[in-house]
Amino acid sequence: MTKIIVDGAEVDVPAEYTILQACEAAGAEIPRFCYHERLSIAGNCRMCLVEVKGGPPKPVASCAMGVRDLRPGPNGEPPVVSTRSPMVKKAREGVMEFLLINHPLDCPICDQGGECDLQDQAMAYGVSGSRFHENKRAVEDKHIGPLVKTTMTRCIHCTRCVRFVTEVTGVAELGAIGRGEDMEITTYLESALSSELQGNVIDLCPVGALTSKPYAFQARPWELSKTESIDVMDALGSAIRVDARGREVMRILPRVNDEVNEEWISDKTRFVWDGLRAQRLDRPYVREGGRLRPASWPEALAKVAEKIKTTDKARIGAIVGDLAAAEEMFALKDLLSRLGVANIDARQDGAAIDPAAGRASYLFNPGIAGVDEADAILIVGSNPRLEAPVLNARIRRAWRQRGVRVGLIGERADLTYGAEHIGAGTDSLIELVEGKHSFARVLAGASRPLILIGAGALARPDGAAVLSAAARLAQGVEARAEGWNGLAVLHAAASRVGALDLGLVPGEGAKTAAEMAAPGGLDVAILLGADEIEVAPGAFVVYLGSHGDRGAHRADVILPGAAYTEKSGLYVNTEGRVQVANRATFPPGEAREDWAILRALSDQVGARLPYDSLAQLRAALVAAHPHFGAVDAVAAGDPADLSRLAQAGGALSGDVFLNAVSDFHLTNPIARASAIMAEMSALRQGSLAEAAE
Amino acid sequence: MSVRRLAEVQPADFEFTQDNLQWAEGQIAKYPEGRQASAVIPLLWKAQEQHDGWLPEPAIRRVAEMLGMPVIRVMEVATFYTMFNLKPVGEHFVQLCGTTPCALRGAERLKDVCRKLIGEQNHVTADGKLSWLEVECLGACANAPMVQINFDYYEDLSPESFEALLEDLRAGRAVTTGSQTGRSCSAPFGGDTSLTDESLYDGSVVGGWKSRFSEEAKVDAAEAGAAAKPAEAARPEAKAAGSKPDADAQPADAKPAVAERPADRSRREGQPYLGSGASAPAKPGDKEA
């Protein structure tokens, strides 16, 4: 720790702090453009100038100077930093004036207006007028894809976007060409950005140079209602803020949550909002003569109730989709058990996970933040870049900053870091378990090995054996640190861990999702937002969900539900963290919250669910499953489960691993309804096809 | 400095010649594993040298590929440094120093000559022979004003001599590199004004002590001949290290480097290299063929 005096107040800060961090610790605000906590230090905007005694006799860029580089006074006094002296004021005004020389005064037509760092800081630290009468610099706009809109005349060359794209996403496509006044931020020959995290440059850009293309000229930040919520596009449960105007979600932004997404979100999370408006089921439908016709709620519910009442309970079943919140899953299970139906499954993809094996058998046990502690990482049957881009950025950081070795078993892919491809199938996994492969030594020498199992590796007939082999790998390491459980299951569905926690798997002798969907499997199938599975002809299908996707096309009765931004619900992410998604808007038309539909249905079938409000439902849920009560906390799995899992064994088929996600942009009904995602997907597939030629 | 962007018309492809490829691999090998990107400037420079003095876009891609760099990083380097020409240049590419000493000594008038004979900066004459660019200090201030044409300096220029020089180059006639007024290096105009005493150079006053080395060497050689020869053969470096460490070792190391230079220079065709005695006139037909 080092002592330093900031504006007269002495503070004790770690020696590796920069002056800027020390000033923040002392409560002094330092304006900045290029500095960002999660990126490398560039020191090129000069906005953070401060005056120091014990350093150079000139204004010092506080972001780029370490506290330890300051000299003490002649009698050993701590170095003195002043952030409010006349010299600092003059320096800031000077820098601001220079920045504004070439910055256009187009705030009224700029999408950044109202949330612009330059605008705010010009108000706080600038002067009122300009002494610059010459022509301003003009720069041609760049076309860097359908997501990021550029107005490069506004660029102040902070290079945050360049550093983010290079360091965090690992797809170094942005750069600064030319120099001096001719410097321009661009991609190589203006090719489109290809990272799954590119949307974050919009947030990083302190001015309006990089803005959201789909959101362009849609709304002003001050007219939006902001709701803190949780993302469901992947199983990470990134913290998001949903900005809505009236009934429409206008945009989605990340919130800071160091435990999960830090402050990044994937492009699917950010730009899926137009999918919330399209293809919506806004009224009940009933199929008559092969065609769906609009119906009223009583009619639709009566039809479903009649079907359920007249059908043998062993011939009824429910399949739960990937975006369902815990409340409706709990209500559905409750309803079915009241009816005496045991056929229920939340594993549309047929993942061989059984909650009976213990919670540790299906969680990302080390925790998402645990990636920062892992000292060897093995990825089995997954492409984290597509299945959880934000997590992939964390793995990349471990590889880049700490030199953690990463092994990959499964499909070859550009993961943005140097993953050693060990093999494609289970044979390589066995080699590792038996210690025959060179990477086994890496794992054995690690005290915190992380074995990441993708959803694709489990959703296969020998999935249980794969999981067992992975558990053996995670366990068989001698140097394992105390309390470290390295088995990390990366789910692809946001609802999956919650569903497994609630026990939404078929009971004794009951049918799995695949059996239910098979021809002759069921007479009545209830799909709670299940769109990734095709129910064979013959069954009467009730679809309860928000979007007209595969499930709705197959349905005989459609009960319109709410999307994730339209209901308050609990979601459990892949590491077992219980999080609350809040309602930002109301469901469209006659659509209702899913649990309320189930409650209404329960009345009609004569098995009334004993909760009349979401609060009561949640209370019942927490009473039955206490860990759901601890929001934002992770109830850790029992390490003993790991040993049992490791002993389970099983025969491996020898097949190659296939990833759960092949088309990043189209993994769920909301994304498939989104025109932006469709465009991105087409672009991606097009570039893949081009690369293959 | 003008805006530096890629030329609109680009060749379809770029490939290093076998010689240059070998040279490039030698450059890359200089750097430790994982630091190959350090060779980006030498490689771009070589690519430019091979490609008639300007750097095409395929070459940028090729260099990025060779060094395992993101292509935008190479692009950043290529657009940053003014020594990389991103657009075609004349066969004789004139870099005219416009920095203070040259400006004081009449660089402005040389620019007028350029404008008259060639046109504006970065403009290649119709015959493809000449183009010019104003650059910052080239470090020959004592001989100001000066220009660099391809790999050679032409110093002590006057508008007349510069014009004649450009005409000679255009016509493919032999030209003199270095000072155009005939002085040696940056010796004073009109002959030496100090240190004119002949005895300074005959070894009688200054440098006489140097003869000690040759005498000692003779003695050493005589002794070595008398001593046991096998022992000396086993440690051939012992003698050199023992008696005169620098005087012997230095020239031996430096020689190959000196020998390489003419070869390098001659890659730019049409440039007689007078310094090494090659006074044959350039063959103007080479370029077109």
PDB file of C-alpha atoms in Angstrom, chain B residues 10-202:
ATOM      1  CA  GLN B  10      -4.544  -2.943 -57.390  1.00  0.00           C
ATOM      2  CA  PRO B  11      -2.786  -5.980 -58.785  1.00  0.00           C
ATOM      3  CA  ALA B  12      -4.658  -9.236 -58.379  1.00  0.00           C
ATOM      4  CA  ASP B  13      -1.953 -10.938 -56.456  1.00  0.00           C
ATOM      5  CA  PHE B  14       1.402 -10.494 -54.832  1.00  0.00           C
ATOM      6  CA  GLU B  15       4.065 -13.075 -54.225  1.00  0.00           C
ATOM      7  CA  PHE B  16       7.613 -12.563 -53.026  1.00  0.00           C
ATOM      8  CA  THR B  17      10.349 -13.661 -55.400  1.00  0.00           C
ATOM      9  CA  GLN B  18      12.337 -16.646 -54.247  1.00  0.00           C
ATOM     10  CA  ASP B  19      15.288 -14.464 -53.242  1.00  0.00           C
ATOM     11  CA  ASN B  20      13.143 -12.043 -51.316  1.00  0.00           C
ATOM     12  CA  LEU B  21      11.237 -14.866 -49.677  1.00  0.00           C
ATOM     13  CA  GLN B  22      14.477 -16.276 -48.371  1.00  0.00           C
ATOM     14  CA  TRP B  23      15.544 -12.853 -47.218  1.00  0.00           C
ATOM     15  CA  ALA B  24      12.169 -12.411 -45.486  1.00  0.00           C
ATOM     16  CA  GLU B  25      12.497 -15.706 -43.708  1.00  0.00           C
ATOM     17  CA  GLY B  26      15.893 -14.569 -42.485  1.00  0.00           C
ATOM     18  CA  GLN B  27      14.307 -11.402 -41.108  1.00  0.00           C
ATOM     19  CA  ILE B  28      11.523 -13.332 -39.395  1.00  0.00           C
ATOM     20  CA  ALA B  29      14.028 -15.723 -37.868  1.00  0.00           C
ATOM     21  CA  LYS B  30      15.690 -12.785 -36.114  1.00  0.00           C
ATOM     22  CA  TYR B  31      12.837 -12.562 -33.654  1.00  0.00           C
ATOM     23  CA  PRO B  32      11.927 -15.025 -30.930  1.00  0.00           C
ATOM     24  CA  GLU B  33       8.924 -17.310 -31.239  1.00  0.00           C
ATOM     25  CA  GLY B  34       5.700 -15.381 -30.869  1.00  0.00           C
ATOM     26  CA  ARG B  35       7.319 -12.077 -31.832  1.00  0.00           C
ATOM     27  CA  GLN B  36       7.342 -12.603 -35.573  1.00  0.00           C
ATOM     28  CA  ALA B  37       5.198  -9.513 -36.010  1.00  0.00           C
ATOM     29  CA  SER B  38       8.342  -7.479 -35.337  1.00  0.00           C
ATOM     30  CA  ALA B  39       9.418  -8.222 -38.896  1.00  0.00           C
ATOM     31  CA  VAL B  40       6.470  -6.399 -40.377  1.00  0.00           C
ATOM     32  CA  ILE B  41       8.341  -3.256 -41.447  1.00  0.00           C
ATOM     33  CA  PRO B  42      11.268  -5.032 -43.128  1.00  0.00           C
ATOM     34  CA  LEU B  43       8.870  -7.294 -44.985  1.00  0.00           C
ATOM     35  CA  LEU B  44       6.657  -4.469 -46.149  1.00  0.00           C
ATOM     36  CA  TRP B  45       9.747  -2.589 -47.195  1.00  0.00           C
ATOM     37  CA  LYS B  46      10.984  -5.524 -49.217  1.00  0.00           C
ATOM     38  CA  ALA B  47       7.560  -5.977 -50.776  1.00  0.00           C
ATOM     39  CA  GLN B  48       7.587  -2.339 -51.802  1.00  0.00           C
ATOM     40  CA  GLU B  49      11.088  -2.663 -53.231  1.00  0.00           C
ATOM     41  CA  GLN B  50      10.026  -5.675 -55.242  1.00  0.00           C
ATOM     42  CA  HIS B  51       6.843  -4.052 -56.453  1.00  0.00           C
ATOM     43  CA  ASP B  52       8.274  -1.042 -58.317  1.00  0.00           C
ATOM     44  CA  GLY B  53       8.509   1.118 -55.240  1.00  0.00           C
ATOM     45  CA  TRP B  54       4.914   0.978 -54.032  1.00  0.00           C
ATOM     46  CA  LEU B  55       3.019  -1.313 -51.745  1.00  0.00           C
ATOM     47  CA  PRO B  56      -0.062  -3.006 -53.188  1.00  0.00           C
ATOM     48  CA  GLU B  57      -2.944  -4.310 -51.104  1.00  0.00           C
ATOM     49  CA  PRO B  58      -2.262  -7.998 -51.843  1.00  0.00           C
ATOM     50  CA  ALA B  59       1.229  -7.497 -50.437  1.00  0.00           C
ATOM     51  CA  ILE B  60      -0.255  -6.258 -47.167  1.00  0.00           C
ATOM     52  CA  ARG B  61      -2.375  -9.384 -46.988  1.00  0.00           C
ATOM     53  CA  ARG B  62       0.559 -11.580 -47.901  1.00  0.00           C
ATOM     54  CA  VAL B  63       2.767 -10.073 -45.206  1.00  0.00           C
ATOM     55  CA  ALA B  64      -0.002 -10.464 -42.616  1.00  0.00           C
ATOM     56  CA  GLU B  65      -0.323 -14.091 -43.602  1.00  0.00           C
ATOM     57  CA  MET B  66       3.419 -14.669 -43.355  1.00  0.00           C
ATOM     58  CA  LEU B  67       3.609 -13.138 -39.909  1.00  0.00           C
ATOM     59  CA  GLY B  68       0.346 -14.482 -38.517  1.00  0.00           C
ATOM     60  CA  MET B  69      -0.935 -10.982 -37.882  1.00  0.00           C
ATOM     61  CA  PRO B  70      -4.461  -9.657 -38.286  1.00  0.00           C
ATOM     62  CA  VAL B  71      -4.397  -7.955 -41.636  1.00  0.00           C
ATOM     63  CA  ILE B  72      -5.700  -4.689 -40.154  1.00  0.00           C
ATOM     64  CA  ARG B  73      -2.568  -4.496 -37.985  1.00  0.00           C
ATOM     65  CA  VAL B  74      -0.350  -4.601 -41.078  1.00  0.00           C
ATOM     66  CA  MET B  75      -2.626  -2.108 -42.722  1.00  0.00           C
ATOM     67  CA  GLU B  76      -2.139   0.224 -39.750  1.00  0.00           C
ATOM     68  CA  VAL B  77       1.629   0.026 -40.143  1.00  0.00           C
ATOM     69  CA  ALA B  78       1.513   0.481 -43.902  1.00  0.00           C
ATOM     70  CA  THR B  79      -0.702   3.546 -43.669  1.00  0.00           C
ATOM     71  CA  PHE B  80       1.186   5.044 -40.735  1.00  0.00           C
ATOM     72  CA  TYR B  81       4.685   5.214 -42.124  1.00  0.00           C
ATOM     73  CA  THR B  82       5.194   7.631 -45.005  1.00  0.00           C
ATOM     74  CA  MET B  83       8.060   5.550 -46.332  1.00  0.00           C
ATOM     75  CA  PHE B  84       5.484   3.098 -47.620  1.00  0.00           C
ATOM     76  CA  ASN B  85       4.048   4.306 -50.887  1.00  0.00           C
ATOM     77  CA  LEU B  86       0.510   3.056 -51.242  1.00  0.00           C
ATOM     78  CA  LYS B  87       0.102   4.328 -54.769  1.00  0.00           C
ATOM     79  CA  PRO B  88       2.281   3.822 -57.838  1.00  0.00           C
ATOM     80  CA  VAL B  89       5.399   5.975 -57.995  1.00  0.00           C
ATOM     81  CA  GLY B  90       7.631   6.901 -60.881  1.00  0.00           C
ATOM     82  CA  GLU B  91      10.559   4.781 -61.885  1.00  0.00           C
ATOM     83  CA  HIS B  92      12.661   7.509 -60.293  1.00  0.00           C
ATOM     84  CA  PHE B  93      10.873   8.401 -57.094  1.00  0.00           C
ATOM     85  CA  VAL B  94      12.068  11.765 -55.826  1.00  0.00           C
ATOM     86  CA  GLN B  95      11.788  12.381 -52.105  1.00  0.00           C
ATOM     87  CA  LEU B  96      12.459  16.051 -51.679  1.00  0.00           C
ATOM     88  CA  CYS B  97      13.548  17.241 -48.286  1.00  0.00           C
ATOM     89  CA  GLY B  98      11.559  20.294 -47.260  1.00  0.00           C
ATOM     90  CA  THR B  99      12.710  20.612 -43.681  1.00  0.00           C
ATOM     91  CA  THR B 100      14.261  23.780 -42.324  1.00  0.00           C
ATOM     92  CA  PRO B 101      17.943  23.556 -43.413  1.00  0.00           C
ATOM     93  CA  CYS B 102      17.000  22.501 -46.917  1.00  0.00           C
ATOM     94  CA  ALA B 103      14.202  25.056 -46.982  1.00  0.00           C
ATOM     95  CA  LEU B 104      16.697  27.762 -46.037  1.00  0.00           C
ATOM     96  CA  ARG B 105      19.023  26.599 -48.770  1.00  0.00           C
ATOM     97  CA  GLY B 106      16.415  26.699 -51.494  1.00  0.00           C
ATOM     98  CA  ALA B 107      14.250  23.589 -51.306  1.00  0.00           C
ATOM     99  CA  GLU B 108      11.291  25.716 -52.291  1.00  0.00           C
ATOM    100  CA  ARG B 109      12.862  26.363 -55.652  1.00  0.00           C
ATOM    101  CA  LEU B 110      13.526  22.649 -56.077  1.00  0.00           C
ATOM    102  CA  LYS B 111       9.824  22.081 -55.496  1.00  0.00           C
ATOM    103  CA  ASP B 112       9.094  24.505 -58.278  1.00  0.00           C
ATOM    104  CA  VAL B 113      11.342  22.442 -60.515  1.00  0.00           C
ATOM    105  CA  CYS B 114       9.403  19.335 -59.551  1.00  0.00           C
ATOM    106  CA  ARG B 115       6.104  21.012 -60.256  1.00  0.00           C
ATOM    107  CA  LYS B 116       7.374  22.170 -63.598  1.00  0.00           C
ATOM    108  CA  LEU B 117       8.899  18.878 -64.716  1.00  0.00           C
ATOM    109  CA  ILE B 118       6.690  16.346 -62.958  1.00  0.00           C
ATOM    110  CA  GLY B 119       3.554  18.001 -61.679  1.00  0.00           C
ATOM    111  CA  GLU B 120       2.006  17.909 -58.247  1.00  0.00           C
ATOM    112  CA  GLN B 121       3.152  15.598 -55.494  1.00  0.00           C
ATOM    113  CA  ASN B 122       2.278  11.926 -55.866  1.00  0.00           C
ATOM    114  CA  HIS B 123       1.647  12.462 -59.526  1.00  0.00           C
ATOM    115  CA  VAL B 124       3.444  10.101 -61.862  1.00  0.00           C
ATOM    116  CA  THR B 125       4.510  11.511 -65.201  1.00  0.00           C
ATOM    117  CA  ALA B 126       2.856  10.076 -68.272  1.00  0.00           C
ATOM    118  CA  ASP B 127       5.981   8.155 -69.226  1.00  0.00           C
ATOM    119  CA  GLY B 128       6.060   6.594 -65.743  1.00  0.00           C
ATOM    120  CA  LYS B 129       9.566   7.878 -65.152  1.00  0.00           C
ATOM    121  CA  LEU B 130       9.177  10.422 -62.386  1.00  0.00           C
ATOM    122  CA  SER B 131       7.123  11.278 -59.349  1.00  0.00           C
ATOM    123  CA  TRP B 132       7.931  13.276 -56.282  1.00  0.00           C
ATOM    124  CA  LEU B 133       7.012  13.719 -52.661  1.00  0.00           C
ATOM    125  CA  GLU B 134       8.075  16.237 -50.072  1.00  0.00           C
ATOM    126  CA  VAL B 135       9.457  14.502 -47.030  1.00  0.00           C
ATOM    127  CA  GLU B 136      10.858  15.467 -43.685  1.00  0.00           C
ATOM    128  CA  CYS B 137      14.573  15.707 -42.884  1.00  0.00           C
ATOM    129  CA  LEU B 138      16.671  13.018 -44.529  1.00  0.00           C
ATOM    130  CA  GLY B 139      19.708  13.811 -42.408  1.00  0.00           C
ATOM    131  CA  ALA B 140      21.991  15.373 -44.998  1.00  0.00           C
ATOM    132  CA  CYS B 141      21.581  18.927 -43.804  1.00  0.00           C
ATOM    133  CA  ALA B 142      25.222  19.838 -44.371  1.00  0.00           C
ATOM    134  CA  ASN B 143      24.656  19.285 -48.062  1.00  0.00           C
ATOM    135  CA  ALA B 144      21.323  21.030 -48.282  1.00  0.00           C
ATOM    136  CA  PRO B 145      19.263  21.231 -50.347  1.00  0.00           C
ATOM    137  CA  MET B 146      19.030  17.619 -51.275  1.00  0.00           C
ATOM    138  CA  VAL B 147      16.697  14.946 -52.583  1.00  0.00           C
ATOM    139  CA  GLN B 148      16.631  11.220 -52.366  1.00  0.00           C
ATOM    140  CA  ILE B 149      15.878   9.438 -55.599  1.00  0.00           C
ATOM    141  CA  ASN B 150      15.145   5.785 -55.043  1.00  0.00           C
ATOM    142  CA  PHE B 151      18.094   4.674 -52.931  1.00  0.00           C
ATOM    143  CA  ASP B 152      20.541   7.493 -53.560  1.00  0.00           C
ATOM    144  CA  TYR B 153      21.051  10.957 -52.234  1.00  0.00           C
ATOM    145  CA  TYR B 154      21.642  13.894 -54.549  1.00  0.00           C
ATOM    146  CA  GLU B 155      22.993  16.829 -52.623  1.00  0.00           C
ATOM    147  CA  ASP B 156      24.030  20.461 -53.046  1.00  0.00           C
ATOM    148  CA  LEU B 157      21.357  20.931 -55.647  1.00  0.00           C
ATOM    149  CA  SER B 158      20.502  24.095 -57.424  1.00  0.00           C
ATOM    150  CA  PRO B 159      17.345  24.439 -59.498  1.00  0.00           C
ATOM    151  CA  GLU B 160      19.462  24.147 -62.629  1.00  0.00           C
ATOM    152  CA  SER B 161      21.435  21.110 -61.572  1.00  0.00           C
ATOM    153  CA  PHE B 162      18.287  19.478 -60.225  1.00  0.00           C
ATOM    154  CA  GLU B 163      16.461  20.046 -63.450  1.00  0.00           C
ATOM    155  CA  ALA B 164      19.374  18.610 -65.386  1.00  0.00           C
ATOM    156  CA  LEU B 165      19.466  15.676 -63.013  1.00  0.00           C
ATOM    157  CA  LEU B 166      15.796  14.911 -63.541  1.00  0.00           C
ATOM    158  CA  GLU B 167      16.164  15.206 -67.288  1.00  0.00           C
ATOM    159  CA  ASP B 168      19.154  12.875 -67.211  1.00  0.00           C
ATOM    160  CA  LEU B 169      17.234  10.334 -65.157  1.00  0.00           C
ATOM    161  CA  ARG B 170      14.262  10.556 -67.437  1.00  0.00           C
ATOM    162  CA  ALA B 171      16.464  10.051 -70.452  1.00  0.00           C
ATOM    163  CA  GLY B 172      18.291   7.189 -68.783  1.00  0.00           C
ATOM    164  CA  ARG B 173      21.647   8.923 -68.804  1.00  0.00           C
ATOM    165  CA  ALA B 174      24.262   8.273 -66.149  1.00  0.00           C
ATOM    166  CA  VAL B 175      24.125  10.618 -63.198  1.00  0.00           C
ATOM    167  CA  THR B 176      26.387  11.323 -60.291  1.00  0.00           C
ATOM    168  CA  THR B 177      25.105  10.510 -56.857  1.00  0.00           C
ATOM    169  CA  GLY B 178      25.992  12.507 -53.796  1.00  0.00           C
ATOM    170  CA  SER B 179      27.066  16.097 -54.046  1.00  0.00           C
ATOM    171  CA  GLN B 180      26.295  17.714 -57.365  1.00  0.00           C
ATOM    172  CA  THR B 181      28.968  20.389 -56.870  1.00  0.00           C
ATOM    173  CA  GLY B 182      31.747  17.867 -56.724  1.00  0.00           C
ATOM    174  CA  ARG B 183      32.731  18.165 -53.120  1.00  0.00           C
ATOM    175  CA  SER B 184      33.472  15.071 -51.130  1.00  0.00           C
ATOM    176  CA  CYS B 185      30.907  14.220 -48.500  1.00  0.00           C
ATOM    177  CA  SER B 186      30.312  17.428 -46.616  1.00  0.00           C
ATOM    178  CA  ALA B 187      33.747  18.911 -47.083  1.00  0.00           C
ATOM    179  CA  PRO B 188      33.849  22.703 -47.285  1.00  0.00           C
ATOM    180  CA  PHE B 189      33.079  24.416 -50.539  1.00  0.00           C
ATOM    181  CA  GLY B 190      36.216  25.596 -52.342  1.00  0.00           C
ATOM    182  CA  GLY B 191      38.549  23.142 -50.682  1.00  0.00           C
ATOM    183  CA  ASP B 192      39.716  22.534 -47.146  1.00  0.00           C
ATOM    184  CA  THR B 193      40.298  25.512 -44.917  1.00  0.00           C
ATOM    185  CA  SER B 194      41.842  23.761 -41.964  1.00  0.00           C
ATOM    186  CA  LEU B 195      43.936  20.661 -41.303  1.00  0.00           C
ATOM    187  CA  THR B 196      45.653  21.352 -44.579  1.00  0.00           C
ATOM    188  CA  ASP B 197      49.156  20.441 -43.388  1.00  0.00           C
ATOM    189  CA  GLU B 198      50.295  17.493 -45.507  1.00  0.00           C
ATOM    190  CA  SER B 199      52.292  16.049 -42.644  1.00  0.00           C
ATOM    191  CA  LEU B 200      49.047  15.280 -40.829  1.00  0.00           C
ATOM    192  CA  TYR B 201      48.351  12.575 -43.350  1.00  0.00           C
ATOM    193  CA  ASP B 202      51.680  10.969 -44.059  1.00  0.00           C
TER     194      ASP B 202
END
